[in-house]
Structures are given as structure tokens and as C-alpha cells.
Coordinates of C-alpha atoms in Angstrom, one line a residue:
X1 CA 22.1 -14.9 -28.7
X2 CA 20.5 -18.3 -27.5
X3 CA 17.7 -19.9 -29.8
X4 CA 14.9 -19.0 -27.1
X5 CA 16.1 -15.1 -27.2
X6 CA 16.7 -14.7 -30.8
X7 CA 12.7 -16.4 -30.9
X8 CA 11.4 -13.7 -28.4
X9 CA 13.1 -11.5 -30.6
X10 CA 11.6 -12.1 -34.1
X11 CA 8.2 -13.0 -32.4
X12 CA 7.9 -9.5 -31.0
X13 CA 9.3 -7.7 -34.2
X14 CA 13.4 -6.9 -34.9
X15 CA 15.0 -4.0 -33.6
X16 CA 17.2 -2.8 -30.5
X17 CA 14.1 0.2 -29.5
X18 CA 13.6 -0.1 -25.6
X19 CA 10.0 -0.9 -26.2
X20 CA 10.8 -4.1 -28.7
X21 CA 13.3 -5.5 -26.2
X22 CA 10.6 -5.3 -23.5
X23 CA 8.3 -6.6 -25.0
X24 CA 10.6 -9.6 -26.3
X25 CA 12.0 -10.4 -22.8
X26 CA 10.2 -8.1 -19.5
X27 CA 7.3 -10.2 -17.6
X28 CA 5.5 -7.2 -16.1
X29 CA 3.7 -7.2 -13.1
X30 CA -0.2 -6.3 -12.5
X31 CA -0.4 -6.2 -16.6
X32 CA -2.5 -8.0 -19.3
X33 CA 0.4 -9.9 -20.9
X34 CA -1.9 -10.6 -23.9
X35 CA -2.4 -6.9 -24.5
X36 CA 0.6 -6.2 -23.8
X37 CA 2.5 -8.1 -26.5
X38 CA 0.4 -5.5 -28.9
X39 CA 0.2 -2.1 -27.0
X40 CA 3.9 -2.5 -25.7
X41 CA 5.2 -0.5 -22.2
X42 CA 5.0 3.1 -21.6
X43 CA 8.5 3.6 -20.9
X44 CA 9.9 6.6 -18.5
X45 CA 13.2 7.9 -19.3
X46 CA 13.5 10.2 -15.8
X47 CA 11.9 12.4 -13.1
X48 CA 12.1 15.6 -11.8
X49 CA 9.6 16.7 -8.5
X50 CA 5.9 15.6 -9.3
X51 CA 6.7 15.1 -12.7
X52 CA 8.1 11.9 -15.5
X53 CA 9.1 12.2 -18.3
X54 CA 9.1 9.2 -21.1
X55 CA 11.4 8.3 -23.9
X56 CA 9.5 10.9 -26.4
X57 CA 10.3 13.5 -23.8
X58 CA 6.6 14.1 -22.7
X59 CA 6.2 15.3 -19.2
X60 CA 3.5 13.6 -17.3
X61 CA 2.3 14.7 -13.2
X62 CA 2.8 11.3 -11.6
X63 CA -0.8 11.3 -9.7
X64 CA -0.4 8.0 -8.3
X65 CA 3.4 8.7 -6.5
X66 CA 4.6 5.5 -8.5
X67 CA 2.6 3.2 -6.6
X68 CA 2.2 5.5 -3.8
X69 CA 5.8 5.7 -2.6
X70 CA 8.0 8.7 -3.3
X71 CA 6.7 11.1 -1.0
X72 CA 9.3 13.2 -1.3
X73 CA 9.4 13.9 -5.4
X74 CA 11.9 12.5 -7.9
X75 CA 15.1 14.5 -8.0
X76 CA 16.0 14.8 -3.9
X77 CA 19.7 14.7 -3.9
X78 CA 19.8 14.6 -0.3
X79 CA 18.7 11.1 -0.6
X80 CA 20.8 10.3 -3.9
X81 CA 24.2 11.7 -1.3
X82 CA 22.8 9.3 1.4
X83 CA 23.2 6.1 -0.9
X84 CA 26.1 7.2 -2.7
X85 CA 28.0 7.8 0.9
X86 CA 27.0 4.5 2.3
X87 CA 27.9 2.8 -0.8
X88 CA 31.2 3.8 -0.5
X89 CA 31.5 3.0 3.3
X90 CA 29.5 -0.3 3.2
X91 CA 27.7 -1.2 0.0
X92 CA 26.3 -4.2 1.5
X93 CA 26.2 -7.1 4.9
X94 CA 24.1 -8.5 6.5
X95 CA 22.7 -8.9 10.1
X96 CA 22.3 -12.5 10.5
X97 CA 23.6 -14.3 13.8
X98 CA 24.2 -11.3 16.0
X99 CA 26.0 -8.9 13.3
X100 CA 24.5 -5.2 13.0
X101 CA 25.6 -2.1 11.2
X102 CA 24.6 1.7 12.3
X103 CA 22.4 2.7 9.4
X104 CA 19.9 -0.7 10.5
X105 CA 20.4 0.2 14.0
X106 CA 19.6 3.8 13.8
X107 CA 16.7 3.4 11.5
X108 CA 15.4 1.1 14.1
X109 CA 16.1 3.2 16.7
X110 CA 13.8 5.9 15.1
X111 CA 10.8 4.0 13.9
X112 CA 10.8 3.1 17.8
X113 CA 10.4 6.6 19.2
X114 CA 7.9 7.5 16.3
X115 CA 5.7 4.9 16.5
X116 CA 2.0 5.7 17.4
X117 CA 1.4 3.1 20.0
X118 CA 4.6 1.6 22.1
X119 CA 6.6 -0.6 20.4
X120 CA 9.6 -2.6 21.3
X121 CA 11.7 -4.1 18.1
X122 CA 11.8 -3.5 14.3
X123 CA 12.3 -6.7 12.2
X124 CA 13.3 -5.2 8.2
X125 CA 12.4 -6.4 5.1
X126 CA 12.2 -5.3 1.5
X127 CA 8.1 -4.8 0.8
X128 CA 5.3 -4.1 2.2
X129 CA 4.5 -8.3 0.9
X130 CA 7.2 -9.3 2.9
X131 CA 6.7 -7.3 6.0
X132 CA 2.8 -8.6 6.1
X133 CA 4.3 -12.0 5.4
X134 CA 6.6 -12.0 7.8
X135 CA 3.6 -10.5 10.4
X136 CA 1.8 -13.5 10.0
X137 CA 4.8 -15.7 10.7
X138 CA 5.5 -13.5 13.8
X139 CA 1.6 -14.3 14.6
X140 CA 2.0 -17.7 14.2
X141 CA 5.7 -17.6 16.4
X142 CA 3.6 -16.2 18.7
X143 CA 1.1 -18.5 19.3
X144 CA 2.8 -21.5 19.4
X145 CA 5.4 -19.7 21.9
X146 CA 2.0 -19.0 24.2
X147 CA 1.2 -22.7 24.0
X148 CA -1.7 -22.2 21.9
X149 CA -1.3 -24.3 18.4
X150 CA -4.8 -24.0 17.1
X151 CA -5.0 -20.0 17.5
X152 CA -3.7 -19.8 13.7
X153 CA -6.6 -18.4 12.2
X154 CA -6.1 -15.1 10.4
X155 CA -8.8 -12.1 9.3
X156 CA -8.6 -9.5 6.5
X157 CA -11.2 -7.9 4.7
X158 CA -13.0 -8.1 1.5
X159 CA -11.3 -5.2 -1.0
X160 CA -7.6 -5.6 1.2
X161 CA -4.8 -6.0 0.2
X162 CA -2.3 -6.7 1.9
X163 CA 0.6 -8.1 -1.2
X164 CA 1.0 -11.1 -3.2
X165 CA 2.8 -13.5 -1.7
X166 CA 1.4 -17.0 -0.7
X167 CA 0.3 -15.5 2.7
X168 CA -0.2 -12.4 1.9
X169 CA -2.3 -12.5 -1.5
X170 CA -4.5 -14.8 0.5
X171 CA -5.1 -12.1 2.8
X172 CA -6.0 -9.5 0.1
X173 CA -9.4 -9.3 -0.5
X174 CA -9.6 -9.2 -4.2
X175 CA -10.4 -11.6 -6.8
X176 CA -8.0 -11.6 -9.7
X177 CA -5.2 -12.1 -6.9
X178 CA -6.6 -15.4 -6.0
X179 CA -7.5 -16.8 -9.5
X180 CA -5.6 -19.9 -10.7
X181 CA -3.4 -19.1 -8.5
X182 CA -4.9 -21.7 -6.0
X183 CA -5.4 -18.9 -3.3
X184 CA -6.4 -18.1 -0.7
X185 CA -4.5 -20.8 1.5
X186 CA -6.3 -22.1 4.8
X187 CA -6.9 -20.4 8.0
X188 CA -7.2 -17.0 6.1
X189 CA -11.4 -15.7 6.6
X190 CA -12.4 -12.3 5.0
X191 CA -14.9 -10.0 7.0
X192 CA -16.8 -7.2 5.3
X193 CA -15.3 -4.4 3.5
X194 CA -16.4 -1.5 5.1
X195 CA -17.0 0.8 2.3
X196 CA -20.2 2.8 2.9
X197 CA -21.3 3.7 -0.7
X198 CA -21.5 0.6 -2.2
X199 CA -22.2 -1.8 0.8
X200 CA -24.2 0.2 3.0
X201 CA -28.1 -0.6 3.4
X202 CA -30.2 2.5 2.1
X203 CA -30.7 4.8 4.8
X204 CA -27.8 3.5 6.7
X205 CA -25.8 5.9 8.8
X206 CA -22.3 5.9 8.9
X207 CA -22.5 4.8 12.1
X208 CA -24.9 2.5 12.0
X209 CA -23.3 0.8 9.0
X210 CA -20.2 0.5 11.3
X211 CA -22.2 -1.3 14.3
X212 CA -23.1 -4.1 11.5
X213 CA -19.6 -4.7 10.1
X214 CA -18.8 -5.1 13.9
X215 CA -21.5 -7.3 15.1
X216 CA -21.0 -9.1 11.4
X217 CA -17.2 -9.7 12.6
X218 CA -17.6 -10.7 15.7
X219 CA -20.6 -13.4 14.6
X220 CA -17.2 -14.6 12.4
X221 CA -15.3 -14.7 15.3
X222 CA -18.0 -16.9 17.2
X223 CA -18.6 -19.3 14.5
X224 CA -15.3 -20.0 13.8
X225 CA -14.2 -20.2 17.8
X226 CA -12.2 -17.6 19.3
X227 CA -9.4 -19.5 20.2
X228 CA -8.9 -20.4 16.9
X229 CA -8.3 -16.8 15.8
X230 CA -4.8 -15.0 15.9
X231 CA -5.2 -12.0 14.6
X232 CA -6.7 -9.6 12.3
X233 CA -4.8 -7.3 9.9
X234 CA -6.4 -3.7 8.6
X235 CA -5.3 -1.0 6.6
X236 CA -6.2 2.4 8.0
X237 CA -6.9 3.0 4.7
X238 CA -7.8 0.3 2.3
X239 CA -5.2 1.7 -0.7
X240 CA -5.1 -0.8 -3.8
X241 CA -8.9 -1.8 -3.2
X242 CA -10.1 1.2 -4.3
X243 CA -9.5 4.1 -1.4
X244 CA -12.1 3.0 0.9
X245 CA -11.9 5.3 4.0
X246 CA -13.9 3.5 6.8
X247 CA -16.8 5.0 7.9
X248 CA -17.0 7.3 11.3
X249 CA -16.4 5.3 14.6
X250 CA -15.4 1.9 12.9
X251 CA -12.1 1.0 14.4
X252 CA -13.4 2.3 17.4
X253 CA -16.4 -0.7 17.4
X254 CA -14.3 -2.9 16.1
X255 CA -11.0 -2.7 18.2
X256 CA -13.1 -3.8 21.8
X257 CA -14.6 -7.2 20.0
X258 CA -10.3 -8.3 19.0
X259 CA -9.4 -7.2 22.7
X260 CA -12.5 -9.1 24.3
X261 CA -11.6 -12.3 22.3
X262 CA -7.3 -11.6 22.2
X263 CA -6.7 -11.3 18.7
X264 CA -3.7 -9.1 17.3
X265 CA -4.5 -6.1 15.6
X266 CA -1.9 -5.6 12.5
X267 CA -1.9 -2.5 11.3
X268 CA -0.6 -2.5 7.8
X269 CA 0.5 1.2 7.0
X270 CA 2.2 0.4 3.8
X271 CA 0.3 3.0 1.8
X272 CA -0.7 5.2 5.0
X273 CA 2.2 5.7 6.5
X274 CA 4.5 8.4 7.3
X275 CA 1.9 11.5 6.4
X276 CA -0.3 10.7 3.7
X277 CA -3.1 10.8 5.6
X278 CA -2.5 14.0 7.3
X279 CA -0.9 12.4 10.4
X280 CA 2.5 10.8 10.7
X281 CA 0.5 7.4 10.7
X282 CA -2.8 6.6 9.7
X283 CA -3.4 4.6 12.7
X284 CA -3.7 8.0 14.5
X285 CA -5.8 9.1 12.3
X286 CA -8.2 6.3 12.2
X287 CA -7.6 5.7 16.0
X288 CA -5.8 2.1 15.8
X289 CA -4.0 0.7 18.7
X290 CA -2.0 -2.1 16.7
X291 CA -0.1 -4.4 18.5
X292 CA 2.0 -5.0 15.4
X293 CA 2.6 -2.3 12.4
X294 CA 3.8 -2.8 8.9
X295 CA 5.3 -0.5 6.9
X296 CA 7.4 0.3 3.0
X297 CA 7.0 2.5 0.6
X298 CA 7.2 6.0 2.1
X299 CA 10.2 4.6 4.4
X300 CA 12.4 5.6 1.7
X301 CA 10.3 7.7 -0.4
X302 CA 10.7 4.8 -3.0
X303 CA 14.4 5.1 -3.6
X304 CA 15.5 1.9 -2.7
X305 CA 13.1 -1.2 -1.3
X306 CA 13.2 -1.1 2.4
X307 CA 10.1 -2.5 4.9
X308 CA 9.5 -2.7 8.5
X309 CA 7.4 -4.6 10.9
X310 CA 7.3 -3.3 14.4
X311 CA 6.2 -5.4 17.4
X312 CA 4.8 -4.8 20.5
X313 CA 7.2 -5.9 24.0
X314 CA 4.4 -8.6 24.5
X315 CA 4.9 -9.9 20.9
X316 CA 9.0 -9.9 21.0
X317 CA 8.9 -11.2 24.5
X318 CA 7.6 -14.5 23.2
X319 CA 9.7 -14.8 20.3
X320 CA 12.6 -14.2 22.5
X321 CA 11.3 -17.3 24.6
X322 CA 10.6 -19.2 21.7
X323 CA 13.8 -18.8 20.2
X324 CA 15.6 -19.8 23.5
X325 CA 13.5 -23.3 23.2
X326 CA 14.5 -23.6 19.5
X327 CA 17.8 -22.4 19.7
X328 CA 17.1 -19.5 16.8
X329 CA 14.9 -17.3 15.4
X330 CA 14.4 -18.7 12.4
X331 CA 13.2 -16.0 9.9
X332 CA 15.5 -13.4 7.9
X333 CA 16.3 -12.2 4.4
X334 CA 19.8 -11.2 3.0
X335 CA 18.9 -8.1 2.5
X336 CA 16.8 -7.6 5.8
X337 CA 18.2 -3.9 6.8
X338 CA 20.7 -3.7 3.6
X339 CA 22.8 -0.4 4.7
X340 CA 22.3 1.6 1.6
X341 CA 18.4 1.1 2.0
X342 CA 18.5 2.3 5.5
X343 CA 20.7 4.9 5.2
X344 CA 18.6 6.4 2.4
X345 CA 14.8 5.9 5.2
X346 CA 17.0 7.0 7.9
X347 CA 17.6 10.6 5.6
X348 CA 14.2 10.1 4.4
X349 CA 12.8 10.2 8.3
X350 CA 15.1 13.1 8.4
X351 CA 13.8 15.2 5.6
X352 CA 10.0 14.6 7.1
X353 CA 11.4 16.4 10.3
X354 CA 13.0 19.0 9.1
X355 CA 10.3 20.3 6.2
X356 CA 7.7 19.1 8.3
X357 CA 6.0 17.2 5.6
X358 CA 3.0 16.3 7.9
X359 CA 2.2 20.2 8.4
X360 CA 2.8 20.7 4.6
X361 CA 0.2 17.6 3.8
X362 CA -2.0 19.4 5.8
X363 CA -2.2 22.4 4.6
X364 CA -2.3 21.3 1.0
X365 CA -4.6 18.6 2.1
X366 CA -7.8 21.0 1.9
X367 CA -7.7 22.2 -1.5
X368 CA -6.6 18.4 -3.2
X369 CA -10.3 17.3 -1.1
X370 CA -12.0 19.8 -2.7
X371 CA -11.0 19.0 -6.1
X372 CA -11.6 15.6 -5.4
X373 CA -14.8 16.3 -4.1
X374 CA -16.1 18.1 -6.5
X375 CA -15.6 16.0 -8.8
X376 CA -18.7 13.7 -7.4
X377 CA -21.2 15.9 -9.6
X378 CA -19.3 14.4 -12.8
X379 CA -21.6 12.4 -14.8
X380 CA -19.6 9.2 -14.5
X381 CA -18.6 9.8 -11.0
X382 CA -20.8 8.0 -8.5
X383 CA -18.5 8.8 -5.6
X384 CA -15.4 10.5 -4.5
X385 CA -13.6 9.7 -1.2
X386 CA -10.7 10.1 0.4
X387 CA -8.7 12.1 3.0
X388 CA -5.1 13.5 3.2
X389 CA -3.5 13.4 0.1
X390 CA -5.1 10.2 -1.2
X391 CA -8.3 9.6 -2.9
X392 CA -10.5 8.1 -6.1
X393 CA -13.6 8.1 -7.8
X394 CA -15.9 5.8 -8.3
X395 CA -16.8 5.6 -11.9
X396 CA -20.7 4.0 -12.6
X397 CA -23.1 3.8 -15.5
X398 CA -25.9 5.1 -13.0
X399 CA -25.8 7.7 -10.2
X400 CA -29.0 7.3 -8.6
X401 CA -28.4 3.4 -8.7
X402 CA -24.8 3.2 -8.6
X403 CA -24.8 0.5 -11.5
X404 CA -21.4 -0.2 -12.7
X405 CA -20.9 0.1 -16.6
X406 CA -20.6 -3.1 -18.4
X407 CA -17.9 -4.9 -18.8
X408 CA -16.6 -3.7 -15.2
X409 CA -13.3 -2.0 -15.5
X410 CA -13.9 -1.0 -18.5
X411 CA -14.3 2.7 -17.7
X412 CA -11.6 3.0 -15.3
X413 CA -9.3 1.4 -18.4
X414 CA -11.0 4.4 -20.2
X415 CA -10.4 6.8 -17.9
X416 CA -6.6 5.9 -17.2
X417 CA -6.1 5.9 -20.6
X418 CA -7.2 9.5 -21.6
X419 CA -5.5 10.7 -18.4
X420 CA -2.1 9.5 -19.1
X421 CA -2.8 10.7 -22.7
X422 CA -3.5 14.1 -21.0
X423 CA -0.2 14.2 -19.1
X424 CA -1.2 12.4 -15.9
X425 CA -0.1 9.1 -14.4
X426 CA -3.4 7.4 -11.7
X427 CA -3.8 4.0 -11.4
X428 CA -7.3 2.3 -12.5
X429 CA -8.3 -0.3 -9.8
X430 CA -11.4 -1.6 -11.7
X431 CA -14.0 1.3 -11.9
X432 CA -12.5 3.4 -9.3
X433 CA -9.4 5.6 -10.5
X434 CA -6.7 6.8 -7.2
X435 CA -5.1 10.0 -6.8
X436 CA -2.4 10.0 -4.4
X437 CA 0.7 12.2 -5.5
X438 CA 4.3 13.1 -3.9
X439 CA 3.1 14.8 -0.8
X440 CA 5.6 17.3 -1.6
X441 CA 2.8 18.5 -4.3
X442 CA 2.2 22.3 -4.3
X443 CA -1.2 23.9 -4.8
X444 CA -0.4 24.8 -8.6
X445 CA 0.2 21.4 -9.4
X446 CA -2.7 20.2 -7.3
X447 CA -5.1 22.3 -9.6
X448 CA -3.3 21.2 -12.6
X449 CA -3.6 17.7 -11.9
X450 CA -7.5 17.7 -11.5
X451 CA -7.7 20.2 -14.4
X452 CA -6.1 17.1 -16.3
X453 CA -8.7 15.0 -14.5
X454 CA -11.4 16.8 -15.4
X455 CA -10.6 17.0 -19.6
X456 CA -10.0 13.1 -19.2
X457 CA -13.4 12.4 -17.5
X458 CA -15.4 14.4 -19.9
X459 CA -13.6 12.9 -23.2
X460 CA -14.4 9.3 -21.4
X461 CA -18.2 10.3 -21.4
X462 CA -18.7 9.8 -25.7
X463 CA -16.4 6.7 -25.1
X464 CA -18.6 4.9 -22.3
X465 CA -21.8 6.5 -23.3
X466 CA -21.4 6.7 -27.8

């Protein structure tokens, strides 16, 4: 053992238990590394449908789809066949300079015809980071192929996100993604965050809240200059920021003001995509007419890391012509399309088909809403929103004045907490806790997840409120 691991080692306490060696040598993502030196990982041993199960053999529901990905439930051997066939006929290549292999091409070939708007080419990648990341290259590509050099400017939205590399964590639209790490990086404006409970003026309709935001973004636009603006990227959904579900008839204001002044509309369906909001796509449920889509997660149900960005024929067509001028096309990862990935989204696409997962998300769809909903008359709920198989509660100090508890985040810590002591994995996002299981969930296990829910928030109340 080298000096440096045999210091990790003693400074983290002796011993060869899974948790010591983490904590002696794993930097974990999206953690508090201080705390976790002390409180150690949670670590899970295997899964079997909507459940995990840990090292001490307790079974947890996994509410939250481990990191809203595996659609289709741990344990779908279909998929495990897929990979274990491909690995065996090509394990790996790539598809650099003009090499292809069928699994990429017929992957491709399906997120084509199932695309909610016409699309032309699928470029592959390994995240939902890198797909956006790669989006605002394309953007970029494209602008400079149109002869326009200063039409570089990109727009999210306050509460996005949209990943965390350079680009992209400058895009998202939270905080603790930008601190110290010098972010967000030029030409990258944030619009309003179009979440109705807590931004909305009293009174405020829906739809009136909606005509602000898109007088409020196109005032942006104006002061910034138009031709300065490339495009604008939007989740249907707004996942990681806390579940925000736009209000009635927002992309429908909002879409005419990025047509009138041609900007790009990316849709980033990373979380929304393929069913979980009750439609293959959330851009048809929302009403988006992207020219460019991103998507991950679901592709694969989470097996193996696969991403795709779809273009429109107007986007490709210039990066065709640009290429010609440069000689290249000069973006790509090794593992752009690996085989084994996309044989396992091409089975995955499969699968959706054949159970038709979107009929059985909307049929179970009802009942997870009204648990959800319910829910709002909790003490410490101030709201609960959501749609499909996806939703969260808002967790203040105050219902009549929505006042957050103090310190913020505290009481979605809390609530997390008892929860997965209570046999159920969600994900705290400050004060708002998501719900968004395997969309293979069944209406027992719906009702036995918000029954789990429910004990956690009332054993948080003598916690926040002692």
C-alpha cells in the first residue's frame, strides 16, 4: 500500500468493511464531504423491481428511480441478455472517421421515427451533461456556419439544470453549482423560473403569471440584442430544481418571442423523456417544438450511460457545410454510441413498445397524483406539484406565508432522512423532496410509498417544530 493509501486508511479508521474503504478513498458526488467523513455511505448491495436492498439486507422502495433513470425496475433480464450478447459480438469500437456499427445505427434510426417534432441526425454521448454540452457546441457550429459570430449568447432559467460541466453547470440555474467554482462562464443569461407558488404575484393567474415571464424574457432578449442570442434551452419539466411544472400556456407564450427573434429552442428531456410525463416526451406534453432535443437516463433505463442529442435538418445542414469548409467535424467521444450501451436503449425502446409503458404510466399516473396531492394539507407541506409519474413537495415553516424554515434545507435533510430510515429512497433538493419511481411501479407499491411518506413527514414535524 502506498504512504498516501495506508494515511487514508488509518485517518478514516482500520478495517476492510465496504463503508471504511469508502470513506478512505470514494470522492462522492452531490455529497457534504465533511459529513461524510463521519456519517459514512449508505451502501446498496442489489435490486430487484422498485426495490434496493443494502448491505444489512434492508429493503428500501427506490422513490427517486436512482436519479430518475431506471424506468424499467432493477432486475430486467431482457436488458442484462442485450449487453451480455453484444459483449460477446463487439464489446467495444468506435465511430470516428466514417466507421459505424448496427446497434449505433439502429438506435439512431429509432430515436428518428420517435421524435416529437422532425428531426434529422442523432449525435451520442454518455450523459445528459454531455449531450447539453455538446448542444451548445452544435449552437455555437451553427452560428458560425450561418456567418453570424456574435449570435453566441445562450438562455436557461433560474432553478435549471441542465448538468455540471463548464457549459452546462453555467447553464443550471442553481447556486451551490456555481460557487467557487468560478461559474457561470460568459454569454450564459438566466430568465425567470417559472414556478407559480413561490414566484407568482398574489392574485396572479396561471396565465397571467405566464404573460410576465414572457414579456420578462423577451425584455432580456431586447436588452441584450437579438442577434446576439443563439438559443434558449428548457426542460419540459424543470427536474433537479425542485419539480417545477410550468404554469398553463407558458411554452405556448414563450415559443412565438424565440421564433420572432430566431433563437433555438433546446429541449432538454433528460429527466422527461421517454414517458414519465405521461407522454412518450414531455415536449408533447408541454407543447415544445424544439429544434434540438437532448436526452439520457431513460434511454437505457439506467443500465449502462448512453445520451442523445437530436438535431433538426436545418441544424445538421450547417454543420455538414461547416465541416466541408474545415475539413472535419470536430466533436466526438470514445465512447460516443459504445455498442453495448446501445444495444441495451435499443432493447430498452423495445420493451416501451411492447408493454406499452406510456399507457401503463397513464393509468397509474392518477392515483400517484392523488397521493401526491393530498399530501398539500400536511403541516409542513406548502405545496405539492407534479404530473405523470414525477412530483415533490414543498416543505415551509409557514403555509399561509410560504416562509421556508431556517436554515433552508434543513427540513428537506430531515425529511430525506426519516424516509430512507422508513424504507424509502427521494432525493432532497433544498426544501422540496421528489418522488419519481420506476414507471414500471404498480398501484400497491404506489400507496406503500406515500404511506412511507406520510410516517416520515409527521415524525419530521417534532424535529422541525421541538
Amino acid at each position: 500500500m502506498t504512504e498516501q493509501g495506508a494515511a487514508a486508511t488509518e485517518s478514516f479508521g482500520a478495517g476492510n468493511s465496504a463503508a471504511s474503504r469508502d470513506k478512505a478513498y470514494f470522492l462522492h458526488p452531490y455529497t457534504n464531504l465533511h459529513a461524510h467523513e463521519t456519517q459514512g455511505p449508505l451502501i446498496i448491495e442489489r435490486g430487484e423491481g422498485v426495490r434496493v436492498f443494502d448491505d444489512s439486507g434492508k429493503e428500501y422502495i427506490e422513490g427517486l428511480a436512482s436519479l430518475w433513470c431506471v424506468s424499467l425496475g432493477w432486475g430486467e433480464e431482457r436488458l442484462v441478455e442485450a449487453a451480455t450478447r453484444q459483449m460477446r459480438k463487439l464489446p467495444t469500437y468506435h465511430v470516428f472517421g466514417h466507421k459505424s456499427h448496427e446497434p449505433g445505427i439502429d438506435l439512431a434510426e429509432r430515436l428518428i421515427k420517435l421524435a416529437p417534432v422532425p428531426m434529422s441526425k442523432v449525435f451520442f454521448a454518455n450523459s445528459g451533461s454531455e449531450a447539453n454540452d455538446t448542444a451548445v457546441k452544435l449552437v455555437w457550429y451553427y452560428n458560425n456556419a450561418l456567418g453570424r459570430p456574435e449570435k453566441k449568447k445562450i438562455l436557461s432559467r433560474v432553478k435549471a439544470y441542465h448538468g455540471v460541466t463548464v457549459a452546462t453547470a453555467s447553464l443550471t440555474g442553481l447556486v451551490n453549482n456555481h460557487r467557487d467554482f468560478d461559474l457561470p462562464i460568459a454569454r450564459i443569461h438566466h430568465t425567470d423560473c417559472p414556478h407559480h407558488y413561490r414566484f407568482a404575484e398574489p392574485g396572479e393567474s396561471e396565465e397571467a403569471f405566464a404573460t410576465r415571464l414572457a414579456e420578462s424574457l423577451e425584455a432580456l432578449i431586447l436588452a441584450e440584442g437579438p442577434d446576439t442570442i443563439a438559443a434558449m434551452f428548457a426542460e419540459p419539466v424543470m427536474g433537479a430544481g425542485g419539480v417545477i411544472v410550468p404554469p398553463e400556456t407558458y411554452f405556448a407564450k414563450i415559443q412565438p418571442i424565440l421564433k420572432k427573434y430566431d433563437i433555438l429552442l433546446v429541449a432538454d428531456e433528460v429527466i422527461c423523456g421517454f414517458g414519465r410525463t405521461g407522454n412518450f416526451w414531455g415536449s408533447q406534453t408541454m407543447g415544445m417544438q424544439p429544434d434540438i432535443i437532448t436526452c439520457a437516463k431513460q434511454l437505457s433505463s439506467g443500465y449502462l450511460p448512453i445520451s442523445a442529442v437530436m438535431v433538426s435538418e436545418a441544424v445538421y445542414r450547417a454543420c455538414v457545410e461547416e465541416s466541408k469548409t474545415i475539413g472535419t467535424f470536430g466533436h466526438g467521444y470514445t465512447y460516443s454510441a459504445h455498442p453495448v450501451a446501445a444495444a441495451v436503449a435499443v432493447e430498452t425502446l423495445k420493451i416501451y413498445e411492447e408493454r406499452d409503458m406510456v399507457g401503463h404510466v397513464r393509468a397509474v399516473a392518477p392515483l400517484f397524483q392523488r397521493r401526491l396531492k393530498a399530501l398539500a394539507d400536511h403541516p409542513l407541506v406548502g405545496e405539492a406539484r407534479g404530473i405523470g409519474l414525477i412530483g415533490a413537495l414543498e416543505l415551509v415553516a409557514d403555509k399561509e406565508t410560504k416562509a421556508p424554515f431556517d436554515p433552508v434545507g434543513r427540513a428537506g435533510a430531515v425529511v430525506n432522512g426519516l424516509s430512507q430510515e422508513n424504507g424509502l429512497i427521494i432525493r432532497a433538493m433544498g426544501d422540496s423532496v421528489a418522488v419519481c419511481p420506476p414507471l414500471v411501479i404498480g398501484e400497491e407499491d404506489i400507496n406503500l410509498m406515500f404511506d412511507r411518506l406520510t410516517t416520515a413527514l409527521d415524525a419530521a414535524i417534532p424535529v422541525l417544530r421541538g
